Amino acid sequence: MVDDGHSMANKRPCCFPIAGSPQPRSLPPSFQLDMDFLLEIFLELPISSLSLDLSFEKLLESRALDSDQNVLIDRALLLGSLLLEAGKRCARKIASKRNSCVWALPPDLTVKVFSILDTRSLCNVAATCRMFHRCAEDPLCYADIDLRTITPKVNNAIVSTMVQRAGQVLRSLKLGIVPGPSTSYGPSQPLVFPIHSSVDASGFSWNDKRSRQGKYSSVLTRSCLNSLLGDNGSAAGLLLKRLHLHNIDRMDNPALCAALSACPNLIDLEIVGLHVELRQLLESVSTNCHLLERLFFESSKAGRDDSLKSPACVDFINSCPYLTSLSLRGFKLHDYKAGILVKGFCKLKDVDFSASYSMTGAFLRNIGNSSSSNVLEVLILRDCIHLKEVEVGRFLTAVLAGDFKFIRQIDISNREGLASEDYWYERCYNPSAFPLKQLSEERPDVHLIAEFPSEVSFLEIERMIDSDANTDDSLQSQLSSHSSDSLFVSSTESSYNNDQGSGDEDDRFADHVIYEEIL
Amino acid sequence: MSEKNVASESSAKNVVLRTSDEQEFVVEERIAVQWGTIKRIFEDTFTGKPIPLPNVDGKTLAKVIEYCKKRAETEPSSAEGEKREKELKRWDLEMFLDEPDDVIFNLALAANYLDIKDLLDAACEKIADTIKDFTVEDCRAFFGIESDFTPREEEEIRAEHRWAHDLSRN
């Protein structure tokens, strides 16, 4: 307690505006000093709610009028809250200072670290403290935005905030709903139709109206890509290279095409489960994205999208000469259109027309002579219901004859087997139609995948003698241990159906015959 | 005196570096000039005397030199382009696997000061790798950071990052 010779009684009248007095006195310059002094004394009072209560009650009782008492109470509340705010503010200041001492890196290195983080981790660090939050607002952190989630959580506002933060730094944007990490897209997985239904396994409905109501919307609407457009020529989409959109229910043709019009430098476009028409998409791509190198488009309509016409194909091949990877899955794709596409892109290395309707494989005959046959590396035609066994056979023969010099992976697996020559509903899964042995001898670099259902149970393993094959094919381990370049045909019926512990085999393997040609 | 020997050696193929804690390190010139800062000194003001590095301590410089030496040894690789990038990245991460975090931070700071791009990238990758998948609480606890947001800011941030938080709780 400091005693500077002033008593409390002497000070009070001249230094404080008296509660209840008609006019506040003007405050002398020493007011602040007095405040400092008094605050210090007050804070050093031994804290006991009882003594504070008692003093306050006594003070109240000394006021005769109710109104005077109310004024006192109001002042107590006000001062109390002011003191509380002051305390919190200073606590924050100290926390900020401490944070900056504890974190060793200067802001530019912090931004560098944050720019490596995935978007979700970035959001988490940004929410820890002000210092990190400031660093996490740097455009460099948003060059690669990945807002894909398993259930709907992201709304338009989140997308637009991040896109605007990135500005011209934006290179990659991934958006939408994807399955969890246990499943994956990829050419080796069979397509499961429909890719999404209106109610998924967890019972959550993407069309659920409830998600539109309430304070927080977790739905992406058709306007979610508007921020790519921008107003003034410095649109965020300008330098965008990669755009992946998955299962955005409410996206439609016009909105998507508008977004693509803002992305002239797009190199990689992936569209899965959007209600967008093939023809319109290709038109938009042809018009806007001349640098495109990869197009992955999976239909939401399970083979019913028949919109693609030849002129659109021709336009596409002329507009996007740099295309190296083309996946059109689940569309009605006739052979002549497929032929136009595969022949027309002179740099096309990867082709995936899985789950196509109407495609018999006849287009494979025509591309054998073109220059594109010498560029093609991967050909995937999984679950093409009309794909004919004879056409596949012809194709493999062409490969043996020297065409398709760089082909290294061919996948013609089909849950229903291949179509027979005359009636597509008669299915074939007889391995003897294919020159497998010859293929493994003459073109050992080619990996042929052909998973079919098995009707008969037979087990026949043919070995090639060359013992430094190492394939990480999981099926290999199911058979007796060969460590060779082996061409083998195995029935899984006996070995899989009874084998409960077949490790990481899915159920779909349960009654499949697998033909594998392994390097 | 060893210092005199060192001084005469430096004109040959070695450089002497003196750290903030007065330790001296002899480094092959061909390695040291890959560091931007040293290279600039060489081109401008090098006198043959030990180069002072006031921003790096001995322990950290030792690690920097170790990293650069190891890197130089593994340089020739059969892989190329993107594959090689991945290989190197993995190698870097393995190298730093057992290092405590403060060492990594010091390495990042030293690499920044000495202008060694590869080491800086590797150290930042390692730090990012540590942060990845942290929840907000994890991050605070790990780095000893406290929240200094006002209540209003707290609310805004919660709304903005809600999608991420929910995920991490799953």
XYZ file of C-alpha atoms in Angstrom:
689
model
C 0.000 0.000 0.000
C 1.445 3.288 -1.009
C 0.892 6.208 1.284
C 1.619 9.397 -0.487
C -0.060 11.615 2.042
C -3.385 11.788 0.314
C -6.254 10.280 2.071
C -9.071 8.726 0.157
C -11.588 11.094 1.675
C -9.678 14.145 0.527
C -9.242 12.923 -3.010
C -12.693 11.794 -3.781
C -14.630 15.033 -4.182
C -12.353 16.726 -6.652
C -11.120 13.765 -8.630
C -14.171 11.689 -9.421
C -17.386 12.575 -11.096
C -19.714 11.916 -8.246
C -22.418 9.439 -8.899
C -25.680 11.240 -8.904
C -24.266 14.743 -8.970
C -26.013 16.909 -11.525
C -22.920 17.853 -13.470
C -19.683 15.950 -13.766
C -16.722 17.939 -12.552
C -14.028 18.599 -15.091
C -11.170 16.187 -14.643
C -7.805 17.521 -13.524
C -4.675 16.432 -15.444
C -3.563 14.266 -12.598
C -6.574 12.048 -13.190
C -4.643 9.373 -15.025
C -1.990 9.194 -12.337
C -4.686 8.860 -9.771
C -6.285 6.137 -11.845
C -3.000 4.255 -12.061
C -2.538 4.527 -8.333
C -6.043 3.492 -7.480
C -6.041 0.603 -9.881
C -2.866 -0.691 -8.372
C -4.320 -0.498 -4.889
C -7.543 -2.099 -5.988
C -5.773 -4.984 -7.705
C -3.648 -5.563 -4.679
C -6.641 -5.917 -2.429
C -6.876 -9.395 -1.013
C -9.539 -10.959 -3.110
C -12.447 -12.353 -1.306
C -15.884 -12.129 -2.758
C -17.286 -11.824 0.722
C -15.374 -8.678 1.605
C -16.069 -7.127 -1.757
C -19.750 -7.890 -1.378
C -19.847 -6.410 2.078
C -18.172 -3.187 1.022
C -20.377 -2.810 -1.962
C -23.532 -3.418 0.012
C -22.465 -0.874 2.582
C -21.875 1.638 -0.182
C -25.287 0.971 -1.630
C -26.970 1.334 1.709
C -25.308 4.716 2.161
C -27.317 5.964 -0.767
C -30.822 6.886 0.208
C -32.407 7.090 -3.182
C -33.174 4.041 -5.294
C -31.994 5.861 -8.374
C -28.641 6.553 -6.745
C -28.341 2.899 -5.892
C -29.114 1.877 -9.465
C -26.507 4.237 -10.767
C -23.949 2.712 -8.440
C -24.867 -0.773 -9.543
C -24.591 0.202 -13.191
C -21.200 1.697 -12.579
C -20.039 -1.408 -10.795
C -21.157 -3.529 -13.727
C -19.548 -1.182 -16.204
C -16.251 -0.965 -14.346
C -16.283 -4.675 -13.815
C -16.675 -5.365 -17.503
C -14.097 -2.741 -18.459
C -11.603 -4.322 -16.142
C -12.430 -7.757 -17.527
C -11.913 -6.592 -21.103
C -8.674 -4.869 -20.229
C -7.435 -8.026 -18.565
C -8.352 -10.195 -21.551
C -6.824 -7.811 -24.031
C -3.549 -7.770 -22.171
C -3.605 -11.520 -21.811
C -3.925 -11.765 -25.578
C -1.057 -9.358 -26.096
C 1.149 -11.393 -23.842
C 0.096 -14.599 -25.572
C 0.958 -13.075 -28.932
C 4.372 -12.056 -27.711
C 5.010 -15.442 -26.243
C 3.920 -17.145 -29.442
C 6.355 -15.155 -31.512
C 9.167 -16.099 -29.152
C 8.304 -19.749 -29.160
C 8.071 -20.066 -32.936
C 11.538 -19.971 -34.440
C 10.830 -19.146 -38.062
C 10.420 -15.689 -39.583
C 7.165 -15.041 -41.468
C 8.534 -15.799 -44.918
C 9.764 -19.227 -43.881
C 6.512 -19.859 -42.044
C 4.636 -19.121 -45.236
C 6.965 -21.459 -47.074
C 6.145 -24.260 -44.650
C 2.425 -23.532 -44.803
C 2.446 -23.552 -48.587
C 3.485 -27.194 -48.454
C 0.514 -28.161 -46.298
C -2.695 -29.587 -47.667
C -5.676 -27.293 -47.413
C -7.238 -28.972 -44.438
C -4.058 -28.873 -42.334
C -3.593 -25.278 -43.393
C -6.994 -24.380 -42.002
C -6.166 -26.078 -38.756
C -2.911 -24.195 -38.233
C -4.570 -20.959 -39.244
C -7.005 -21.376 -36.377
C -4.321 -21.711 -33.702
C -3.174 -18.130 -33.215
C -2.959 -14.737 -34.896
C 0.594 -15.132 -36.088
C -0.217 -18.340 -37.928
C -3.490 -16.968 -39.161
C -1.723 -14.032 -40.768
C 0.832 -16.283 -42.414
C -1.893 -18.619 -43.605
C -3.522 -15.793 -45.521
C -0.574 -15.470 -47.865
C -1.509 -16.294 -51.451
C 1.304 -18.821 -51.732
C -0.548 -21.094 -49.357
C -3.424 -21.352 -51.788
C -1.696 -22.342 -54.981
C -3.076 -25.826 -54.556
C -6.563 -25.863 -53.040
C -7.995 -29.234 -52.136
C -11.452 -28.952 -50.627
C -12.611 -32.464 -51.327
C -14.430 -34.050 -48.417
C -16.180 -37.311 -47.725
C -19.453 -35.745 -46.664
C -20.678 -32.293 -47.671
C -19.019 -29.694 -45.501
C -17.722 -27.048 -47.831
C -19.881 -24.243 -49.107
C -19.474 -21.620 -51.804
C -18.150 -18.979 -49.436
C -15.217 -21.118 -48.402
C -14.289 -21.782 -51.988
C -14.506 -18.183 -53.017
C -12.502 -16.952 -50.021
C -9.655 -19.271 -50.825
C -9.742 -18.665 -54.554
C -9.666 -14.940 -53.991
C -6.779 -15.273 -51.591
C -4.814 -17.229 -54.146
C -5.433 -14.770 -56.924
C -3.025 -15.352 -59.754
C -1.088 -17.904 -57.732
C -3.889 -20.466 -58.067
C -2.712 -23.537 -59.956
C -4.878 -26.385 -58.795
C -8.438 -26.601 -57.474
C -10.098 -29.785 -56.310
C -13.645 -29.685 -55.106
C -16.510 -31.943 -54.176
C -17.397 -35.191 -52.510
C -15.150 -38.188 -52.844
C -15.288 -41.628 -51.307
C -13.139 -42.253 -48.263
C -9.534 -43.361 -48.416
C -10.421 -47.036 -48.384
C -11.677 -46.916 -51.925
C -9.994 -45.258 -54.807
C -10.596 -44.239 -58.321
C -8.165 -45.462 -60.779
C -8.202 -47.480 -63.894
C -7.778 -50.751 -62.128
C -10.958 -50.431 -60.126
C -14.130 -51.527 -61.818
C -16.662 -48.784 -62.160
C -19.461 -49.087 -59.703
C -22.670 -47.714 -61.078
C -24.064 -45.379 -60.151
C -21.019 -43.566 -58.909
C -23.171 -41.888 -56.406
C -26.802 -42.258 -55.609
C -28.942 -39.761 -53.911
C -28.445 -41.575 -50.679
C -25.050 -42.937 -49.855
C -24.103 -45.730 -47.575
C -24.091 -43.657 -44.452
C -27.675 -42.652 -45.005
C -26.787 -39.069 -45.771
C -28.663 -37.634 -48.702
C -26.861 -35.161 -50.877
C -30.176 -33.784 -51.923
C -31.179 -33.308 -48.357
C -33.108 -30.101 -48.096
C -32.151 -29.740 -44.499
C -28.637 -28.820 -45.449
C -29.933 -25.745 -47.188
C -31.689 -24.451 -44.148
C -30.055 -23.444 -40.942
C -27.253 -20.986 -40.463
C -24.384 -22.885 -41.974
C -24.768 -24.177 -45.455
C -22.560 -27.068 -46.330
C -23.630 -27.358 -49.901
C -21.800 -26.431 -53.045
C -24.139 -24.914 -55.544
C -23.785 -24.143 -59.219
C -22.161 -20.827 -58.355
C -19.300 -22.390 -56.474
C -16.840 -21.677 -59.257
C -17.864 -18.075 -59.798
C -14.774 -16.847 -58.030
C -12.697 -18.210 -60.872
C -14.324 -15.724 -63.156
C -13.450 -12.481 -61.433
C -14.431 -9.097 -62.826
C -11.408 -7.254 -63.879
C -9.263 -9.357 -66.090
C -7.123 -10.617 -63.262
C -9.362 -13.573 -62.774
C -8.152 -16.326 -60.534
C -8.834 -18.928 -63.171
C -6.374 -17.384 -65.572
C -3.360 -19.472 -64.647
C -5.254 -22.428 -63.239
C -3.749 -25.678 -64.445
C -5.726 -28.342 -62.691
C -9.440 -28.546 -61.952
C -11.024 -31.624 -60.389
C -14.739 -31.629 -59.621
C -16.397 -34.588 -57.950
C -20.064 -35.243 -57.302
C -21.219 -31.664 -57.066
C -24.880 -32.412 -57.369
C -26.015 -28.943 -58.198
C -23.474 -28.124 -60.837
C -24.946 -27.791 -64.292
C -23.787 -27.272 -67.872
C -23.908 -23.479 -68.076
C -22.099 -22.959 -64.790
C -19.357 -25.414 -65.612
C -18.880 -24.033 -69.089
C -18.705 -20.523 -67.725
C -16.006 -21.619 -65.307
C -14.035 -23.308 -68.072
C -14.185 -20.139 -70.103
C -12.135 -18.494 -67.379
C -9.417 -21.148 -67.452
C -7.539 -20.931 -70.729
C -4.408 -22.505 -69.315
C -6.052 -25.616 -67.963
C -3.969 -28.734 -68.356
C -5.777 -31.319 -66.249
C -9.556 -31.532 -66.033
C -11.301 -34.229 -64.029
C -15.091 -34.381 -63.818
C -16.773 -37.184 -61.906
C -20.443 -37.574 -61.153
C -21.572 -34.173 -62.336
C -24.833 -33.791 -64.191
C -23.102 -32.411 -67.213
C -23.436 -33.548 -70.784
C -20.479 -34.926 -72.662
C -21.119 -32.939 -75.780
C -21.426 -29.639 -73.957
C -18.351 -30.314 -71.916
C -16.270 -31.160 -74.951
C -17.546 -28.096 -76.735
C -16.561 -25.918 -73.845
C -13.172 -27.547 -73.584
C -12.604 -27.204 -77.303
C -13.477 -23.550 -77.156
C -11.515 -22.602 -74.088
C -8.853 -25.057 -73.010
C -6.452 -25.488 -75.871
C -3.578 -26.532 -73.684
C -5.414 -29.440 -72.136
C -3.299 -32.547 -71.624
C -5.525 -34.698 -69.473
C -9.279 -35.121 -69.552
C -10.966 -37.510 -67.154
C -14.729 -37.502 -67.449
C -16.916 -40.010 -65.694
C -20.591 -39.934 -66.450
C -23.289 -39.664 -63.819
C -25.772 -41.390 -66.100
C -24.404 -44.907 -66.532
C -24.205 -45.117 -70.266
C -27.272 -43.103 -71.108
C -25.421 -39.980 -72.192
C -25.515 -40.287 -75.939
C -24.915 -36.672 -76.685
C -21.551 -36.907 -78.366
C -21.576 -36.468 -82.117
C -18.783 -36.748 -84.643
C -18.415 -33.051 -85.368
C -17.832 -32.446 -81.697
C -15.131 -35.123 -81.734
C -13.434 -33.549 -84.701
C -13.592 -30.153 -83.119
C -12.119 -31.569 -79.956
C -9.160 -33.216 -81.629
C -8.407 -30.077 -83.568
C -8.665 -27.776 -80.581
C -6.649 -29.727 -78.048
C -3.592 -31.120 -79.798
C -1.616 -31.624 -76.632
C -3.919 -34.174 -75.094
C -1.995 -37.160 -73.734
C -4.578 -38.775 -71.468
C -8.240 -39.270 -72.283
C -10.741 -41.042 -70.031
C -14.399 -41.084 -70.967
C -16.114 -43.540 -68.682
C -19.698 -44.560 -68.724
C -20.863 -42.916 -71.946
C -22.501 -44.201 -75.025
C -19.491 -44.172 -77.265
C -19.753 -45.696 -80.706
C -16.707 -47.111 -82.384
C -16.401 -44.522 -85.095
C -16.379 -41.709 -82.573
C -13.868 -43.544 -80.442
C -11.789 -44.012 -83.537
C -11.878 -40.340 -84.384
C -10.711 -39.495 -80.913
C -7.933 -42.029 -80.592
C -6.569 -41.427 -84.060
C -6.983 -37.698 -83.896
C -4.787 -36.925 -80.894
C -1.255 -37.488 -82.031
C 0.160 -37.365 -78.499
C -2.405 -39.588 -76.875
C -0.733 -42.097 -74.553
C -3.442 -43.125 -72.107
C -6.919 -44.112 -73.166
C -9.669 -45.226 -70.809
C -13.119 -45.866 -72.252
C -14.334 -48.096 -69.434
C -18.034 -48.786 -69.049
C -18.795 -47.523 -72.521
C -21.974 -48.588 -74.210
C -22.176 -49.446 -77.892
C -18.452 -49.844 -78.315
C -17.551 -53.161 -79.880
C -13.837 -52.605 -80.224
C -13.964 -52.276 -84.006
C -12.257 -48.921 -83.693
C -9.126 -50.736 -82.604
C -8.737 -52.114 -86.079
C -8.540 -48.705 -87.645
C -6.022 -47.150 -85.388
C -3.462 -49.824 -86.084
C -2.196 -48.078 -89.145
C -2.176 -44.552 -87.907
C 0.674 -42.721 -86.315
C -1.158 -42.756 -83.010
C -0.696 -46.472 -82.750
C 2.929 -45.829 -82.060
C 2.271 -43.536 -79.180
C -0.389 -45.378 -77.233
C 0.828 -46.816 -73.919
C -2.245 -47.607 -71.863
C -5.568 -48.872 -73.129
C -8.330 -49.531 -70.626
C -11.678 -50.883 -71.722
C -13.055 -52.323 -68.504
C -16.664 -53.389 -68.335
C -17.545 -52.314 -71.857
C -20.651 -54.387 -72.261
C -20.526 -54.601 -76.046
C -16.812 -55.139 -76.372
C -16.337 -58.179 -78.557
C -13.923 -60.940 -77.856
C -12.981 -61.149 -81.535
C -12.034 -57.520 -81.661
C -9.810 -57.925 -78.664
C -8.246 -60.917 -80.290
C -7.610 -58.923 -83.458
C -6.073 -56.172 -81.442
C -3.696 -58.480 -79.642
C -2.694 -59.972 -82.942
C -1.913 -56.504 -84.237
C 0.236 -55.901 -81.203
C 2.103 -59.087 -81.932
C 2.524 -58.007 -85.523
C 4.457 -54.983 -84.393
C 1.817 -52.307 -84.048
C 1.488 -50.317 -80.875
C 5.170 -50.430 -80.134
C 4.881 -48.604 -76.834
C 1.805 -50.200 -75.424
C 2.483 -51.489 -71.948
C -0.894 -51.951 -70.303
C -4.101 -53.374 -71.726
C -7.130 -53.889 -69.518
C -10.196 -55.599 -70.925
C -11.634 -56.935 -67.699
C -15.356 -57.380 -67.595
C -17.637 -58.576 -64.863
C -19.814 -60.157 -67.502
C -17.107 -61.455 -69.768
C -16.747 -60.236 -73.331
C -19.411 -60.166 -75.998
C -19.493 -62.945 -78.529
C -19.339 -62.216 -82.237
C -23.006 -62.454 -83.072
C -25.042 -61.821 -79.979
C -23.648 -59.445 -77.444
C -25.624 -61.021 -74.655
C -23.789 -64.263 -75.101
C -20.717 -63.861 -73.041
C -17.291 -65.363 -73.465
C -14.515 -65.783 -71.039
C -12.394 -68.358 -72.670
C -8.736 -67.550 -72.519
C -7.847 -69.641 -75.541
C -9.215 -66.931 -77.815
C -6.179 -64.844 -77.072
C -2.582 -65.487 -78.084
C -1.411 -65.122 -74.535
C 1.624 -67.297 -74.684
C 2.888 -65.694 -77.824
C 2.317 -62.310 -76.325
C 4.353 -63.074 -73.265
C 7.159 -64.353 -75.407
C 7.312 -61.673 -78.004
C 6.064 -58.685 -76.075
C 6.999 -59.316 -72.444
C 6.700 -55.626 -71.711
C 2.974 -55.719 -72.176
C 0.829 -56.118 -69.076
C -2.528 -57.596 -69.958
C -5.285 -57.486 -67.373
C -8.376 -59.506 -68.030
C -10.556 -60.315 -65.066
C -13.615 -62.284 -66.008
C -16.178 -64.314 -64.105
C -15.433 -67.991 -64.019
C -17.862 -70.697 -64.908
C -15.650 -73.672 -64.810
C -13.130 -74.585 -62.287
C -9.764 -75.336 -63.738
C -6.297 -74.532 -62.697
C -3.534 -74.276 -65.157
C -0.331 -72.483 -64.705
C 2.140 -71.989 -67.483
C 5.527 -70.785 -66.585
C 8.012 -68.902 -68.559
C 11.506 -69.483 -67.460
C 13.070 -66.244 -66.542
C 13.453 -65.722 -62.937
C 13.718 -62.058 -62.228
C 10.196 -60.927 -62.466
C 8.980 -58.972 -59.539
C 5.389 -58.123 -59.733
C 3.560 -56.628 -56.834
C 0.362 -58.110 -58.049
C -1.441 -59.354 -54.998
C -2.857 -62.317 -56.800
C 0.578 -63.708 -57.304
C 0.771 -64.516 -53.683
C -2.415 -66.500 -53.858
C -0.780 -69.120 -55.993
C 2.215 -71.131 -55.099
C 5.229 -68.969 -55.027
C 6.647 -68.418 -58.470
C 9.099 -65.700 -58.842
C 9.314 -65.767 -62.558
C 7.948 -64.060 -65.568
C 4.921 -66.190 -65.530
C 1.935 -66.337 -67.681
C -0.730 -67.995 -65.664
C -4.363 -68.687 -65.770
C -6.022 -69.420 -62.537
C -9.466 -70.151 -61.404
C -10.307 -68.595 -58.195
C -13.358 -70.571 -57.483
C -11.672 -73.194 -55.473
C -8.973 -71.065 -54.037
C -10.989 -67.986 -53.253
C -14.496 -68.978 -52.389
C -13.353 -71.227 -49.640
C -10.561 -69.064 -48.519
C -11.931 -66.690 -45.981
C -8.629 -65.210 -45.195
C -7.697 -64.094 -48.647
C -6.144 -60.974 -47.309
C -6.969 -57.856 -49.179
C -8.976 -59.378 -51.975
C -12.314 -57.746 -52.545
C -15.459 -59.771 -52.895
C -15.469 -59.108 -56.570
C -12.608 -61.497 -56.962
C -14.611 -64.217 -55.379
C -15.662 -65.775 -58.606
C -13.258 -64.485 -61.146
C -10.805 -66.041 -63.430
C -7.732 -63.994 -63.801
C -5.458 -63.986 -66.743
C -2.325 -62.137 -66.067
C 0.703 -61.555 -68.087
C 3.391 -60.319 -65.903
C 6.678 -58.772 -66.535
C 49.424 -23.949 -34.885
C 46.560 -25.700 -36.460
C 45.042 -22.372 -37.354
C 47.994 -21.483 -39.525
C 47.777 -24.800 -41.280
C 44.136 -24.250 -41.809
C 44.791 -20.811 -43.255
C 47.208 -22.155 -45.811
C 44.877 -25.005 -46.668
C 42.078 -22.597 -47.431
C 43.857 -21.357 -50.481
C 43.841 -24.899 -51.829
C 40.522 -26.658 -51.889
C 39.067 -25.845 -48.517
C 37.283 -23.007 -46.835
C 37.207 -22.221 -43.153
C 33.984 -21.139 -41.568
C 33.676 -19.640 -38.133
C 30.363 -19.968 -36.365
C 28.632 -17.735 -33.874
C 30.036 -19.767 -30.986
C 33.597 -19.429 -32.237
C 33.911 -22.921 -33.665
C 35.780 -23.347 -36.901
C 34.879 -25.803 -39.617
C 36.910 -26.770 -42.627
C 34.761 -27.420 -45.644
C 35.676 -28.410 -49.152
C 35.405 -25.426 -51.406
C 33.356 -27.228 -53.996
C 30.673 -27.893 -51.406
C 30.792 -24.473 -49.787
C 30.407 -22.507 -52.997
C 27.098 -24.219 -53.642
C 25.797 -22.164 -50.762
C 24.585 -18.863 -52.116
C 25.897 -16.783 -49.263
C 29.387 -18.273 -49.412
C 29.441 -17.993 -53.163
C 28.727 -14.291 -52.950
C 31.465 -13.817 -50.383
C 33.859 -15.679 -52.640
C 33.044 -13.478 -55.536
C 33.243 -10.257 -53.601
C 35.281 -10.062 -50.475
C 37.017 -13.331 -49.809
C 40.417 -12.792 -48.253
C 41.406 -16.305 -47.389
C 40.628 -15.782 -43.741
C 37.958 -17.768 -41.985
C 34.504 -16.645 -43.056
C 32.392 -15.543 -40.114
C 28.859 -16.886 -39.893
C 27.311 -15.036 -36.983
C 23.880 -16.508 -37.527
C 24.812 -20.160 -37.318
C 26.043 -22.099 -34.328
C 28.524 -24.928 -34.426
C 26.094 -27.743 -33.811
C 23.875 -26.652 -36.671
C 26.701 -26.020 -39.094
C 28.011 -29.494 -38.433
C 24.650 -30.907 -39.459
C 24.493 -28.692 -42.521
C 27.870 -29.932 -43.659
C 26.832 -33.511 -42.964
C 23.729 -33.090 -45.090
C 25.575 -31.511 -47.975
C 28.260 -34.140 -47.950
C 25.729 -36.948 -47.978
C 23.797 -35.272 -50.740
C 26.911 -34.895 -52.822
C 27.603 -38.578 -52.396
C 24.191 -39.701 -53.593
C 23.944 -37.260 -56.503
C 24.420 -39.575 -59.460
C 21.188 -41.458 -59.744
C 19.686 -43.524 -62.467
C 16.201 -42.154 -62.025
C 15.330 -38.924 -63.695
C 12.918 -36.042 -63.619
C 9.905 -36.430 -61.397
C 10.943 -39.844 -60.180
C 14.236 -38.470 -59.032
C 12.508 -35.630 -57.239
C 10.446 -38.114 -55.296
C 13.440 -40.243 -54.527
C 15.379 -37.296 -53.198
C 12.418 -36.125 -51.164
C 12.068 -39.494 -49.545
C 15.777 -39.613 -48.867
C 15.630 -36.199 -47.272
C 12.776 -37.158 -45.013
C 14.579 -40.287 -43.926
C 17.670 -38.312 -43.133
C 15.741 -36.083 -40.809
C 13.680 -38.834 -39.321
C 15.279 -38.960 -35.912
C 16.199 -35.368 -35.523
C 14.423 -33.462 -32.780
C 12.295 -30.574 -33.951
C 14.465 -27.760 -32.704
C 17.348 -29.135 -34.766
C 15.158 -29.088 -37.864
C 14.120 -25.530 -37.187
C 17.720 -24.468 -36.739
C 18.606 -26.212 -39.955
C 15.877 -24.306 -41.756
C 17.141 -21.014 -40.375
C 20.734 -21.851 -41.235
C 19.797 -22.974 -44.727
C 17.897 -19.754 -45.206
C 20.850 -17.678 -44.058
C 23.405 -19.637 -46.041
C 21.098 -19.787 -49.050
C 21.110 -23.548 -49.526
C 17.929 -24.252 -51.428
C 17.848 -28.042 -51.170
C 18.384 -28.096 -47.452
C 15.853 -25.343 -46.899
C 13.246 -27.193 -48.935
C 13.984 -30.423 -47.111
C 13.771 -28.849 -43.677
C 10.521 -27.067 -44.518
C 9.086 -30.300 -45.877
C 9.943 -32.030 -42.634
C 8.329 -29.300 -40.568
C 5.242 -29.370 -42.776
C 5.159 -33.119 -42.407
C 5.084 -32.712 -38.647
C 2.245 -30.196 -38.784
C 0.177 -32.150 -41.241
C -2.880 -33.803 -39.727
C -2.643 -31.861 -36.502
C -5.893 -30.648 -35.092
C -5.975 -27.108 -33.760
C -5.411 -28.298 -30.202
C -2.623 -30.663 -31.240
C -0.855 -27.839 -32.986
C -1.095 -25.488 -30.031
C 0.064 -28.112 -27.590
C 2.947 -29.236 -29.747
C 4.434 -25.813 -30.397
C 3.476 -24.238 -27.091
C 1.253 -21.672 -28.774
C -1.696 -20.004 -27.123
C -4.783 -18.624 -28.718
C -4.733 -14.820 -28.867
C -7.917 -14.293 -30.818
C -10.648 -11.964 -29.663
C -13.986 -13.713 -29.148
C -15.299 -12.188 -32.370
C -12.256 -13.380 -34.332
C -12.596 -16.796 -32.748
C -16.138 -17.010 -34.052
C -15.241 -15.942 -37.560
C -12.386 -18.371 -37.745
C -14.498 -21.183 -36.454
C -16.999 -20.561 -39.232
C -14.376 -20.257 -41.902
C -12.524 -23.397 -40.959
C -15.401 -25.431 -39.717
C -15.183 -27.880 -42.550
C -11.650 -28.770 -41.609
C -12.259 -29.080 -37.912
C -15.149 -31.436 -38.302
C -13.115 -33.674 -40.506
C -10.322 -33.962 -38.035
C -12.698 -35.045 -35.384
C -13.864 -37.992 -37.455
